[in-house]
Coordinates of C-alpha atoms and ligand atoms in Angstrom, one line a residue:
Chain A
M69 CA 35.6 -36.4 -10.6
N70 CA 33.6 -39.1 -8.7
A71 CA 33.1 -39.1 -5.1
T72 CA 36.1 -40.6 -3.7
E73 CA 38.4 -38.4 -5.4
S74 CA 36.8 -35.3 -3.9
K75 CA 36.9 -36.7 -0.8
N76 CA 40.7 -37.1 -0.9
A77 CA 41.4 -33.6 -2.4
F78 CA 39.5 -32.0 0.9
S79 CA 39.9 -32.5 4.7
Y80 CA 37.8 -34.6 6.7
E81 CA 36.3 -31.5 8.3
D82 CA 35.1 -30.3 5.1
T83 CA 33.5 -33.5 4.2
L84 CA 31.8 -33.7 7.7
S85 CA 30.4 -30.4 7.4
F86 CA 29.2 -31.0 4.1
E87 CA 27.2 -34.0 5.4
N88 CA 25.7 -32.4 8.0
A89 CA 24.6 -29.6 5.9
I90 CA 22.6 -32.1 3.2
G91 CA 21.6 -34.4 6.3
F92 CA 22.8 -37.9 6.2
E93 CA 19.9 -39.3 4.5
N94 CA 20.5 -37.1 1.2
K95 CA 24.0 -37.5 1.3
Y96 CA 24.2 -41.1 -1.0
L97 CA 22.4 -38.3 -3.9
Y98 CA 25.3 -35.9 -3.6
E99 CA 27.9 -38.5 -3.4
Q100 CA 26.7 -39.9 -6.8
D101 CA 26.6 -36.7 -8.4
P102 CA 29.5 -34.4 -9.4
A103 CA 27.7 -31.2 -9.1
F104 CA 27.5 -31.7 -5.5
S105 CA 31.0 -32.7 -4.8
P106 CA 32.5 -30.6 -1.6
E107 CA 34.1 -28.4 -4.1
M108 CA 30.4 -27.6 -5.3
N109 CA 29.9 -27.2 -1.5
R110 CA 32.6 -24.4 -1.1
K111 CA 30.6 -22.5 -4.2
K112 CA 27.4 -22.2 -1.8
A113 CA 25.7 -19.0 -1.8
I114 CA 23.1 -19.8 1.0
E115 CA 24.0 -22.7 4.0
V116 CA 20.9 -23.4 6.0
K117 CA 21.9 -25.2 9.0
D118 CA 19.1 -26.4 11.8
L119 CA 16.7 -24.1 10.8
N120 CA 13.7 -24.1 12.8
L121 CA 10.4 -21.7 12.6
W122 CA 7.5 -21.0 14.6
Y123 CA 4.2 -18.8 14.2
G124 CA 3.0 -18.6 17.6
G125 CA 3.0 -22.0 18.8
N126 CA 2.8 -23.3 15.4
Q127 CA 6.4 -24.8 13.9
A128 CA 6.2 -24.0 10.2
L129 CA 9.8 -25.4 9.6
K130 CA 11.3 -28.1 11.0
K131 CA 15.3 -29.1 11.1
I132 CA 16.0 -27.8 7.7
Y133 CA 19.5 -28.3 6.5
L134 CA 19.9 -27.2 3.0
D135 CA 22.5 -25.9 0.8
I136 CA 21.9 -23.5 -2.3
P137 CA 25.0 -23.6 -4.6
K138 CA 25.9 -20.4 -6.5
N139 CA 25.1 -19.4 -10.0
K140 CA 22.2 -22.1 -10.1
I141 CA 18.4 -21.9 -10.0
F142 CA 17.3 -23.6 -7.1
S143 CA 13.8 -24.6 -6.9
L144 CA 11.5 -25.6 -3.8
I145 CA 8.7 -27.4 -4.4
G146 CA 5.9 -29.0 -2.3
P147 CA 2.0 -28.9 -1.7
S148 CA 0.3 -25.6 -0.5
G149 CA 1.3 -24.6 3.0
C150 CA 4.3 -26.8 3.4
G151 CA 6.6 -24.0 4.2
K152 CA 8.1 -22.7 0.9
S153 CA 7.2 -19.2 1.3
T154 CA 8.1 -18.9 4.8
F155 CA 11.4 -20.7 4.1
L156 CA 12.1 -18.6 1.4
R157 CA 11.3 -15.5 3.5
T158 CA 13.8 -16.4 6.1
M159 CA 16.6 -16.1 3.7
N160 CA 16.3 -12.2 3.2
R161 CA 14.5 -12.1 6.9
M162 CA 11.1 -10.9 5.8
N163 CA 9.9 -13.2 8.4
D164 CA 11.1 -10.4 10.9
M165 CA 8.0 -8.3 10.0
I166 CA 5.7 -11.2 11.4
S167 CA 5.1 -10.0 14.9
N168 CA 4.4 -14.0 16.4
C169 CA 7.3 -15.5 14.4
R170 CA 10.1 -17.0 16.1
I171 CA 13.4 -18.4 14.5
E172 CA 16.2 -20.9 15.7
G173 CA 19.0 -21.9 13.5
K174 CA 21.6 -20.6 11.3
V175 CA 20.9 -19.1 7.6
C176 CA 24.5 -18.3 6.4
V177 CA 24.8 -15.9 3.3
D178 CA 28.1 -15.8 1.9
G179 CA 29.3 -17.8 5.1
E180 CA 27.9 -15.3 7.4
N181 CA 25.2 -15.9 9.8
I182 CA 22.2 -13.5 8.8
Y183 CA 20.6 -14.4 12.2
G184 CA 23.9 -13.6 14.0
K185 CA 24.6 -10.5 16.2
G186 CA 24.9 -7.1 14.7
I187 CA 23.6 -7.9 11.2
D188 CA 22.4 -5.0 9.0
V189 CA 19.1 -6.3 7.7
T190 CA 18.7 -3.6 5.0
G191 CA 22.1 -4.5 3.9
L192 CA 21.2 -8.3 3.7
R193 CA 18.1 -7.1 2.0
K194 CA 20.2 -5.0 -0.8
R195 CA 22.0 -8.8 -1.3
V196 CA 19.4 -10.9 -1.1
G197 CA 16.6 -9.6 -3.6
M198 CA 13.4 -10.9 -3.5
V199 CA 10.4 -10.8 -6.6
F200 CA 6.8 -11.4 -5.2
Q201 CA 4.0 -13.8 -6.5
K202 CA 1.6 -10.9 -7.2
A203 CA 3.4 -8.2 -9.4
N204 CA 3.8 -5.3 -6.8
P205 CA 5.3 -2.0 -8.6
F206 CA 4.9 1.3 -6.4
P207 CA 2.3 3.6 -7.7
M208 CA 5.0 5.8 -9.6
S209 CA 6.4 6.0 -13.0
I210 CA 8.3 3.1 -14.4
Y211 CA 11.6 4.9 -14.5
E212 CA 11.0 6.1 -10.5
N213 CA 10.1 2.4 -9.6
I214 CA 13.7 1.4 -10.7
A215 CA 15.4 4.1 -9.1
Y216 CA 13.9 4.0 -5.9
G217 CA 16.2 0.8 -4.8
P218 CA 19.6 2.7 -5.7
K219 CA 18.2 6.1 -4.1
I220 CA 17.4 4.7 -1.0
H221 CA 20.8 3.2 -0.7
G222 CA 22.6 6.4 -1.2
V223 CA 23.7 6.1 -5.1
S224 CA 24.6 9.5 -6.5
K225 CA 22.0 11.0 -8.9
K226 CA 24.2 11.0 -11.6
E227 CA 24.5 7.2 -11.7
I228 CA 20.7 6.4 -11.6
P229 CA 19.8 7.0 -15.2
G230 CA 22.7 4.3 -16.3
I231 CA 21.5 1.9 -13.7
V232 CA 17.7 2.2 -14.6
E233 CA 18.6 1.4 -18.3
E234 CA 21.0 -1.5 -17.5
S235 CA 18.3 -3.0 -15.0
L236 CA 15.4 -2.9 -17.6
R237 CA 17.7 -4.4 -20.2
C238 CA 18.8 -7.0 -18.1
A239 CA 15.0 -7.9 -17.3
A240 CA 14.5 -7.8 -20.9
L241 CA 12.0 -4.8 -20.7
W242 CA 14.1 -1.9 -22.1
D243 CA 12.9 -2.0 -25.4
E244 CA 9.4 -2.2 -24.5
V245 CA 9.3 0.8 -22.2
K246 CA 12.5 3.0 -23.2
D247 CA 9.9 5.7 -24.6
R248 CA 7.6 5.5 -21.7
L249 CA 9.7 5.7 -18.7
K250 CA 7.7 8.4 -17.2
E251 CA 4.3 6.7 -17.4
P252 CA 2.9 5.4 -14.3
A253 CA 4.2 1.3 -13.8
L254 CA 0.8 0.3 -13.1
S255 CA -0.3 1.0 -16.8
L256 CA 2.0 -2.0 -17.8
S257 CA 0.6 -5.4 -18.6
G258 CA 1.0 -8.2 -16.0
G259 CA 3.8 -9.8 -17.3
Q260 CA 5.6 -6.7 -18.0
Q261 CA 5.1 -5.3 -14.4
Q262 CA 6.3 -8.7 -13.1
R263 CA 9.7 -8.2 -15.2
L264 CA 9.6 -4.3 -13.8
C265 CA 10.0 -6.2 -10.6
I266 CA 12.6 -7.9 -11.3
A267 CA 14.3 -4.9 -13.0
R268 CA 13.5 -3.3 -9.5
T269 CA 15.5 -5.9 -7.7
L270 CA 18.4 -5.9 -10.3
A271 CA 18.7 -2.2 -9.6
V272 CA 20.0 -2.5 -5.9
K273 CA 22.6 -5.2 -7.6
P274 CA 22.1 -8.3 -5.3
E275 CA 24.0 -11.6 -5.4
V276 CA 20.7 -14.0 -4.4
I277 CA 17.2 -13.2 -6.1
L278 CA 14.2 -14.9 -4.4
F279 CA 11.2 -15.6 -6.3
D280 CA 8.0 -16.7 -4.9
E281 CA 5.8 -18.1 -7.3
P282 CA 6.6 -15.3 -9.7
C283 CA 4.5 -16.8 -12.4
S284 CA 1.6 -17.9 -11.1
A285 CA -0.4 -15.0 -12.2
L286 CA 1.1 -14.8 -15.9
D287 CA -0.1 -16.2 -19.2
P288 CA 2.3 -18.6 -20.8
I289 CA 4.0 -15.9 -23.0
S290 CA 4.9 -14.0 -19.9
T291 CA 5.9 -17.2 -18.4
G292 CA 8.2 -18.0 -20.7
K293 CA 9.7 -14.6 -21.0
I294 CA 10.2 -14.7 -17.3
E295 CA 11.9 -18.4 -17.4
E296 CA 14.1 -17.1 -19.9
L297 CA 15.0 -14.4 -18.0
M298 CA 16.0 -16.4 -15.0
A299 CA 18.5 -19.0 -17.1
E300 CA 20.0 -15.8 -18.3
L301 CA 20.2 -14.4 -14.8
K302 CA 22.0 -17.1 -13.4
K303 CA 25.0 -16.4 -15.0
D304 CA 25.4 -13.5 -12.5
Y305 CA 22.9 -14.2 -9.6
T306 CA 22.0 -17.3 -7.6
I307 CA 18.3 -17.9 -7.8
V308 CA 16.0 -19.5 -5.5
I309 CA 12.3 -20.1 -6.9
V310 CA 9.0 -21.4 -5.5
T311 CA 7.0 -22.7 -7.9
H312 CA 3.7 -24.9 -8.1
N313 CA 4.3 -25.5 -11.6
M314 CA 6.0 -28.9 -11.7
H315 CA 7.0 -28.6 -15.2
Q316 CA 8.5 -25.3 -14.5
A317 CA 10.6 -26.6 -11.9
A318 CA 11.9 -29.5 -14.2
R319 CA 12.2 -26.9 -17.1
I320 CA 14.4 -24.3 -15.4
S321 CA 16.1 -25.4 -12.2
D322 CA 19.3 -27.1 -11.9
C323 CA 18.2 -28.4 -8.3
A324 CA 15.3 -28.8 -6.2
A325 CA 14.3 -29.1 -2.9
F326 CA 10.8 -31.1 -1.8
F327 CA 9.0 -29.9 1.3
L328 CA 6.2 -31.5 3.0
S329 CA 4.5 -29.7 6.4
G330 CA 7.5 -28.1 7.1
E331 CA 10.2 -30.6 6.8
L332 CA 12.5 -31.0 3.6
I333 CA 12.0 -34.2 2.3
E334 CA 14.5 -34.5 -0.5
T335 CA 16.9 -32.5 -2.4
G336 CA 19.3 -33.0 -5.1
K337 CA 19.9 -32.5 -9.0
T338 CA 16.2 -31.3 -10.4
A339 CA 16.5 -34.6 -12.9
Q340 CA 17.5 -36.6 -10.0
I341 CA 14.5 -35.8 -8.2
F342 CA 12.1 -35.8 -10.8
E343 CA 13.1 -39.0 -12.7
N344 CA 14.5 -40.9 -9.7
P345 CA 13.2 -39.6 -6.6
Q346 CA 14.6 -41.5 -3.3
D347 CA 11.6 -40.8 -1.3
K348 CA 8.1 -42.3 -1.6
R349 CA 6.7 -39.0 -0.5
T350 CA 8.5 -37.3 -3.3
E351 CA 7.6 -39.8 -5.7
G352 CA 4.2 -39.5 -4.9
Y353 CA 3.7 -35.6 -5.1
I354 CA 5.6 -35.6 -8.4
T355 CA 3.8 -38.6 -10.0
G356 CA 0.3 -37.1 -8.4
R357 CA 1.2 -34.0 -10.1
F358 CA 1.8 -35.3 -13.5
G359 CA -1.2 -37.7 -13.6
Chain B
M203 CA -44.4 -29.3 -34.5
S204 CA -40.6 -28.4 -34.9
Y205 CA -38.5 -29.3 -32.1
E206 CA -38.0 -25.6 -30.8
N207 CA -41.7 -25.2 -30.5
R208 CA -42.0 -28.5 -28.8
Y209 CA -39.2 -27.7 -26.5
S210 CA -40.8 -24.2 -25.4
D211 CA -44.1 -25.9 -24.8
E212 CA -42.7 -28.6 -22.6
L213 CA -41.2 -25.8 -21.0
G214 CA -44.4 -24.0 -20.4
Q215 CA -46.0 -27.1 -18.7
D216 CA -43.4 -28.3 -16.3
P217 CA -44.5 -27.7 -13.0
V218 CA -40.9 -27.3 -11.3
L219 CA -40.0 -25.0 -14.1
K220 CA -43.2 -23.0 -13.5
K221 CA -42.5 -22.7 -10.0
K222 CA -39.1 -21.5 -10.8
T223 CA -40.2 -18.9 -13.3
A224 CA -42.8 -17.7 -10.7
R225 CA -40.0 -17.1 -8.1
R226 CA -37.6 -15.2 -10.6
K227 CA -40.4 -13.0 -11.2
K228 CA -41.2 -12.2 -7.7
Q229 CA -37.2 -11.6 -7.3
E230 CA -37.5 -9.2 -10.1
L231 CA -40.3 -7.5 -8.8
Y232 CA -38.3 -7.0 -5.7
Q233 CA -35.0 -5.5 -7.1
K234 CA -37.0 -3.1 -9.2
T235 CA -38.9 -1.9 -6.3
A236 CA -35.5 -1.6 -4.3
F237 CA -33.8 0.0 -7.0
L238 CA -36.8 2.3 -7.4
L239 CA -36.4 3.3 -3.7
I240 CA -32.8 3.7 -3.7
K241 CA -33.2 6.1 -6.7
L242 CA -35.8 8.2 -5.0
S243 CA -33.8 8.7 -2.1
A244 CA -30.8 9.7 -4.1
A245 CA -32.8 12.1 -5.8
A246 CA -34.3 13.6 -2.7
A247 CA -30.9 14.1 -1.6
I248 CA -29.6 15.7 -4.7
L249 CA -32.8 17.8 -5.1
T250 CA -32.6 19.3 -1.5
L251 CA -29.0 20.2 -2.4
I252 CA -29.8 22.0 -5.5
I253 CA -32.8 23.8 -4.1
I254 CA -30.6 25.1 -1.4
I255 CA -28.1 26.2 -3.8
G256 CA -30.3 27.4 -6.0
D257 CA -32.3 29.9 -3.6
I258 CA -28.7 31.3 -2.4
V259 CA -27.2 31.7 -5.9
L260 CA -30.6 33.3 -7.4
K261 CA -31.1 35.6 -4.3
G262 CA -27.3 36.3 -3.6
Y263 CA -26.2 36.7 -7.0
P264 CA -27.5 40.4 -7.2
A265 CA -26.0 41.2 -4.3
V266 CA -22.5 40.2 -5.2
T267 CA -20.8 42.9 -6.9
I268 CA -16.9 44.2 -7.1
E269 CA -18.2 47.0 -4.9
F270 CA -19.6 44.0 -2.6
L271 CA -16.4 42.1 -2.7
T272 CA -13.8 45.0 -2.2
R273 CA -15.4 47.3 0.2
M274 CA -15.6 47.3 3.9
P275 CA -18.9 47.1 5.5
V276 CA -20.5 50.6 6.5
N277 CA -23.3 52.3 8.1
Q278 CA -23.7 49.8 10.9
M279 CA -23.2 47.1 8.6
T280 CA -26.3 47.7 6.5
E281 CA -24.4 48.8 3.5
G282 CA -21.2 48.3 2.1
G283 CA -19.0 45.2 1.2
I284 CA -17.6 42.2 3.0
L285 CA -14.0 42.3 1.9
P286 CA -12.7 42.0 5.5
C287 CA -15.0 38.7 6.0
V288 CA -13.6 37.1 2.8
I289 CA -10.0 37.5 4.0
G290 CA -10.4 36.5 7.3
T291 CA -12.0 33.5 6.3
V292 CA -9.5 32.6 3.7
E293 CA -6.8 33.1 6.5
L294 CA -8.6 31.3 9.3
I295 CA -9.3 28.2 6.8
L296 CA -5.3 28.3 5.7
L297 CA -4.0 28.7 9.0
S298 CA -6.0 26.2 10.8
L299 CA -4.8 23.6 8.1
L300 CA -1.5 24.5 8.7
T301 CA -1.5 23.4 12.2
A302 CA -4.0 20.7 11.9
V303 CA -2.7 18.9 8.6
P304 CA 1.3 18.1 9.8
L305 CA 0.1 17.3 13.5
G306 CA -2.9 15.2 12.3
V307 CA -0.9 13.4 9.7
I308 CA 2.2 12.7 12.0
A309 CA -0.6 11.3 14.5
A310 CA -2.2 9.4 11.9
V311 CA 1.4 7.8 10.8
Y312 CA 2.3 7.1 14.2
M313 CA -1.2 5.4 14.9
T314 CA -1.3 3.0 11.9
E315 CA 2.3 2.5 11.7
Y316 CA 4.2 2.3 14.8
A317 CA 1.9 2.1 17.8
A318 CA 1.5 -1.6 18.9
D319 CA -2.0 -3.1 18.5
G320 CA -3.7 -2.7 22.0
K321 CA -5.8 -1.4 24.7
I322 CA -4.1 1.9 24.5
K323 CA -4.0 2.6 21.0
C324 CA -8.0 1.3 20.7
A325 CA -8.5 3.9 23.4
V326 CA -6.8 6.7 21.5
E327 CA -8.6 5.6 18.4
E328 CA -11.9 6.0 20.2
A329 CA -11.1 9.4 21.5
V330 CA -10.4 10.7 18.3
N331 CA -13.9 9.4 16.8
T332 CA -15.5 10.8 19.8
L333 CA -13.7 14.4 19.0
A334 CA -14.6 14.3 15.4
G335 CA -18.1 14.1 16.6
T336 CA -17.9 16.5 19.7
P337 CA -20.1 19.6 19.1
S338 CA -18.1 22.4 17.7
V339 CA -19.3 24.7 20.5
I340 CA -17.2 22.8 23.0
F341 CA -14.1 23.3 20.8
G342 CA -14.8 27.2 21.3
L343 CA -14.9 27.2 25.1
F344 CA -12.0 24.7 25.2
G345 CA -10.0 26.7 23.0
M346 CA -11.1 30.1 24.9
A347 CA -10.3 28.4 28.2
L348 CA -6.5 27.0 26.9
F349 CA -5.2 29.7 24.7
I350 CA -6.8 32.6 26.0
K351 CA -7.3 32.3 29.8
Y352 CA -4.5 29.7 30.4
I353 CA -1.7 30.4 27.9
G354 CA -2.6 34.3 27.7
L355 CA -3.0 34.6 23.8
P356 CA -5.1 37.7 22.9
Q357 CA -8.6 37.3 20.8
S358 CA -7.1 36.8 17.5
L359 CA -6.8 35.4 14.0
L360 CA -4.2 33.0 15.6
T361 CA -6.2 31.8 18.6
A362 CA -9.0 31.3 16.3
S363 CA -7.3 29.5 14.0
L364 CA -5.4 27.3 16.7
T365 CA -9.0 26.1 18.1
M366 CA -10.2 25.3 14.4
G367 CA -7.3 23.2 13.6
L368 CA -8.1 21.2 17.1
L369 CA -11.6 21.0 15.6
I370 CA -10.5 19.6 12.3
M371 CA -7.7 17.2 13.5
P372 CA -9.8 14.7 14.1
V373 CA -11.2 14.5 10.9
I374 CA -7.8 14.9 9.4
I375 CA -6.5 11.8 11.8
R376 CA -9.3 9.6 10.8
T377 CA -9.3 10.1 7.1
T378 CA -5.3 9.8 6.9
Q379 CA -5.4 6.8 8.8
E380 CA -8.2 5.3 6.5
A381 CA -5.9 6.1 3.6
L382 CA -2.9 4.6 5.0
L383 CA -4.6 1.4 5.8
A384 CA -5.8 1.3 2.3
V385 CA -2.3 1.1 0.9
P386 CA -1.5 -2.5 -0.2
K387 CA 0.9 -4.3 1.7
E388 CA 2.6 -5.8 -1.2
Y389 CA 4.0 -1.9 -1.2
R390 CA 5.5 -2.1 1.8
E391 CA 6.8 -5.5 1.3
A392 CA 8.5 -4.6 -2.1
S393 CA 10.3 -1.7 -0.4
R394 CA 11.5 -3.7 2.6
A395 CA 12.4 -6.2 0.4
L396 CA 14.6 -3.5 -1.5
G397 CA 16.3 -2.9 1.6
A398 CA 14.4 0.2 2.8
T399 CA 13.9 1.1 6.2
K400 CA 10.5 1.6 7.9
W401 CA 10.3 5.2 7.6
E402 CA 12.2 5.5 3.9
T403 CA 9.0 2.9 3.2
I404 CA 6.5 5.2 4.9
R405 CA 8.2 8.4 3.6
C406 CA 8.6 7.2 0.0
V407 CA 6.1 4.6 -0.7
I408 CA 3.1 4.9 1.7
L409 CA 2.5 8.5 2.2
P410 CA 2.5 9.5 -1.5
A411 CA 0.1 6.3 -2.2
A412 CA -2.2 7.9 0.5
Y413 CA -2.3 11.3 -0.7
S414 CA -5.4 11.3 -2.5
G415 CA -7.1 10.0 1.1
L416 CA -5.6 12.9 2.5
I417 CA -6.9 15.6 0.6
T418 CA -10.3 14.2 0.9
G419 CA -9.8 14.8 4.4
I420 CA -8.4 18.2 3.9
I421 CA -11.8 18.8 1.6
I422 CA -13.9 17.9 4.3
S423 CA -12.0 20.0 7.0
V424 CA -12.4 23.2 4.5
G425 CA -15.7 22.7 4.6
R426 CA -15.8 23.0 8.5
A427 CA -13.3 25.6 9.2
A428 CA -15.1 27.8 6.8
G429 CA -18.5 27.0 8.0
E430 CA -18.5 26.6 11.8
T431 CA -19.1 29.7 14.0
A432 CA -18.8 28.4 17.3
P433 CA -15.2 27.9 17.5
I434 CA -14.0 31.4 16.2
L435 CA -16.9 33.2 18.2
F436 CA -15.2 33.4 21.8
T437 CA -11.5 33.0 20.3
G438 CA -11.0 36.0 17.7
A439 CA -14.0 36.8 15.3
V440 CA -15.6 39.8 16.3
Y441 CA -18.6 41.6 15.4
Y442 CA -17.1 44.4 13.4
Y443 CA -13.6 45.3 13.1
P444 CA -13.5 47.3 9.6
K445 CA -9.8 46.8 9.0
L446 CA -8.1 44.1 7.1
P447 CA -6.2 41.7 9.4
D448 CA -2.5 43.3 9.8
S449 CA -1.2 40.3 12.3
V450 CA -2.4 37.0 13.1
F451 CA -2.6 38.5 16.5
S452 CA -5.3 41.0 15.8
P453 CA -8.9 40.0 15.9
F454 CA -10.8 39.7 12.5
M455 CA -13.9 39.2 10.8
A456 CA -15.4 35.9 9.3
L457 CA -18.0 35.5 6.6
S458 CA -19.6 32.6 8.8
Y459 CA -20.2 34.9 11.9
H460 CA -20.9 38.1 9.8
L461 CA -23.6 36.0 8.2
Y462 CA -25.0 35.1 11.9
V463 CA -24.5 38.9 12.7
L464 CA -26.7 40.0 9.5
A465 CA -29.3 37.5 10.2
T466 CA -30.0 37.7 14.0
E467 CA -28.5 40.7 15.4
S468 CA -28.4 43.7 12.9
M469 CA -30.4 46.8 13.3
N470 CA -32.6 45.9 10.6
I471 CA -32.9 42.4 9.3
E472 CA -35.2 43.0 6.3
L473 CA -32.9 45.6 4.8
T474 CA -29.8 43.4 5.0
R475 CA -31.4 40.5 3.3
S476 CA -29.9 40.7 0.0
L477 CA -26.3 41.4 1.7
Q478 CA -27.2 38.0 3.9
Y479 CA -27.7 36.1 0.6
G480 CA -24.7 37.8 -1.2
T481 CA -22.6 36.8 1.9
A482 CA -24.0 33.4 1.7
L483 CA -23.2 32.8 -1.6
V484 CA -19.6 34.1 -1.4
L485 CA -19.1 31.7 1.5
L486 CA -20.2 29.0 -0.9
A487 CA -17.9 30.0 -3.6
I488 CA -15.0 29.9 -1.1
V489 CA -15.5 26.7 0.1
F490 CA -16.3 25.3 -3.4
S491 CA -13.2 26.7 -5.1
M492 CA -10.9 25.6 -2.2
N493 CA -12.6 22.3 -3.0
L494 CA -12.1 22.4 -6.7
I495 CA -8.2 23.1 -6.0
A496 CA -7.9 20.1 -3.5
A497 CA -9.6 18.0 -6.0
G498 CA -7.4 18.9 -8.8
V499 CA -4.5 18.1 -6.9
R500 CA -6.1 14.8 -6.3
R501 CA -6.6 14.0 -9.7
H502 CA -3.0 15.0 -10.8
Y503 CA -1.8 12.8 -8.0
K504 CA -4.1 9.8 -9.1
K505 CA -2.9 10.4 -12.8
K506 CA 0.4 10.4 -12.0
L507 CA 0.3 7.1 -9.8
S508 CA -2.0 4.7 -11.8
S509 CA -3.0 3.9 -15.1
N510 CA -6.3 5.6 -15.9
Ligands
ATP298 N1 2.0 -14.8 9.0 C1 1.4 -16.1 9.1 N2 1.1 -16.0 10.8 C2 1.0 -17.5 10.9 N3 1.1 -18.5 10.4 C3 1.5 -18.4 9.2 C4 1.8 -17.2 8.6 N4 2.4 -17.4 7.3 C5 2.3 -18.9 6.9 N5 1.9 -19.5 8.3 C6 1.5 -20.7 8.2 O1 2.8 -21.5 8.1 C7 2.6 -22.5 7.2 C8 3.6 -22.3 5.9 O2 3.1 -21.3 5.2 P1 3.6 -20.9 3.8 O3 2.9 -19.4 3.3 O4 4.9 -21.0 4.0 O5 2.9 -21.8 2.7 P2 3.7 -22.3 1.4 O6 4.3 -23.4 1.3 O7 4.1 -20.9 0.5 O8 2.1 -22.4 0.6 P3 1.5 -22.0 -0.7 O9 2.3 -22.8 -1.8 O10 0.2 -22.2 -0.3 O11 2.1 -20.4 -1.0 C9 1.2 -22.5 6.8 O12 0.6 -23.6 7.7 C10 0.8 -21.3 7.3 O13 -0.6 -21.3 7.8
MG299 MG1 3.6 -19.4 -0.6

């Protein structure tokens, strides 16, 4: 399907909102790329519109428009301090816990603005899970770590063992821990702990999983395992990942967005961003990293 | 001359290197002296402890018999046992923990997790610190004024326990607060990111992770509750009450006060010398065994929670 066809197939409003959403400067990128046709636009998991965020008087995110497609891996790249983590955390409202943080604009998950009135934040966080940079299993047993989420969301006791096993299997950890579920989670290796955290997130059955530099503390083998796992997970989940590792972003993600000092500079298919960046700054960052 | 020899020879003669070695030696000497001083002070502290405990154990041991532990004091307390004091002290410790721990933990949770940072919180924290260092006799007088004179409770185990509870509450609050603050913020984030509310996070993640610190607070409190005499002096402990406390509203005997009485006010201090040592030993043993239990609980939790 090419761009003209897809334009014909959808109403004018559809196209307009799509153009707004991606920002005009990036429009041509999408038009050349069937993966970003308006049809694709309909399958978006998250829509960010005119998002601005301040920490006190310091603006950390400036006028962000971004769509995140369903069942894809979306990577956020950019230099340290450019606002990647901040942006990621707006998507499950983790910034609410920071007292001097102020947010304007819209972030829609499944079409619903999560900063709108009457939003149930705990319900939102159940739908949009998060895995952190440093593996942070609770100081409890492996089993209890996974069971924690379902328990607080009122899943009946009978179902929990099944959920625990399923989540651990999904996170490719079951075979390694099935005989030691009662042992403390902190006795696992770093890579296993990170997969445990992924399993813990899966246990509440989210739609979207946010990863904030999940492999930065891991060795290449554990990293490989987690990357494989993500590729597997994207069949059922939408994945957004912040990474400093350009190779990783190029390897695993379908789409990418480049941030620089709080602004979204460029977004598109990963191959496009890495092989043929449209913005000088993106090119500079990527080539700088590759040497 | 081999290469190595030549090399070390040059090393010895280079003036810059020579200066460096001299400085290094000086630093080493300095470090050795510092270590020695540290070791000496540690030894002094431990030695004092050993002497005190050794003295009490050696002199008190002969007095502690089954009879001593299971009988009432008789003959104006110059003979007989200390059973009511043992029971009184144990009950006092448990009852005062029962009042101070729940209230102290709730206060600590509120102050660390909910109260907004600011002048009020700062003032309350300072107040708690001050209370933790307030002389126990003031707590005793306050307890008497509040519970007996104002509320109208009798001089009793209950009143003494409440007063003792007030005394140890600041300790519980401080240690719990520190334990809560030591829980890594990653746990909070992880729990909130799963959709847990703040209270669920505190109840299911933060408090369990802080148990071990809380138990440290309890250990310190047990020692104080068992040993402090002034708070119970005006509020419930009596000189002589040769009955086992039948209700929390009756007065009681406590080991610490009994010891004080034997050592200062008895008819014949020399005659009761061995009884005094025996009483001190029993008091020590009670505190020690309660601490042992608490430490056991703490170890159990630590084992359950972490890798080693
Ligand atoms: N809690 C906070 N309070 C105030 N300012 C903050 C806070 N968190 C982040 N910032 C600021 O917001 C900006 C973006 O930070 P953010 O953590 O999102 O960067 P990042 O892109 O994730 O960087 P890194 O790659 O190093 O993780 C930075 O300038 C940072 O100083
Ligand atoms: Mg970051």
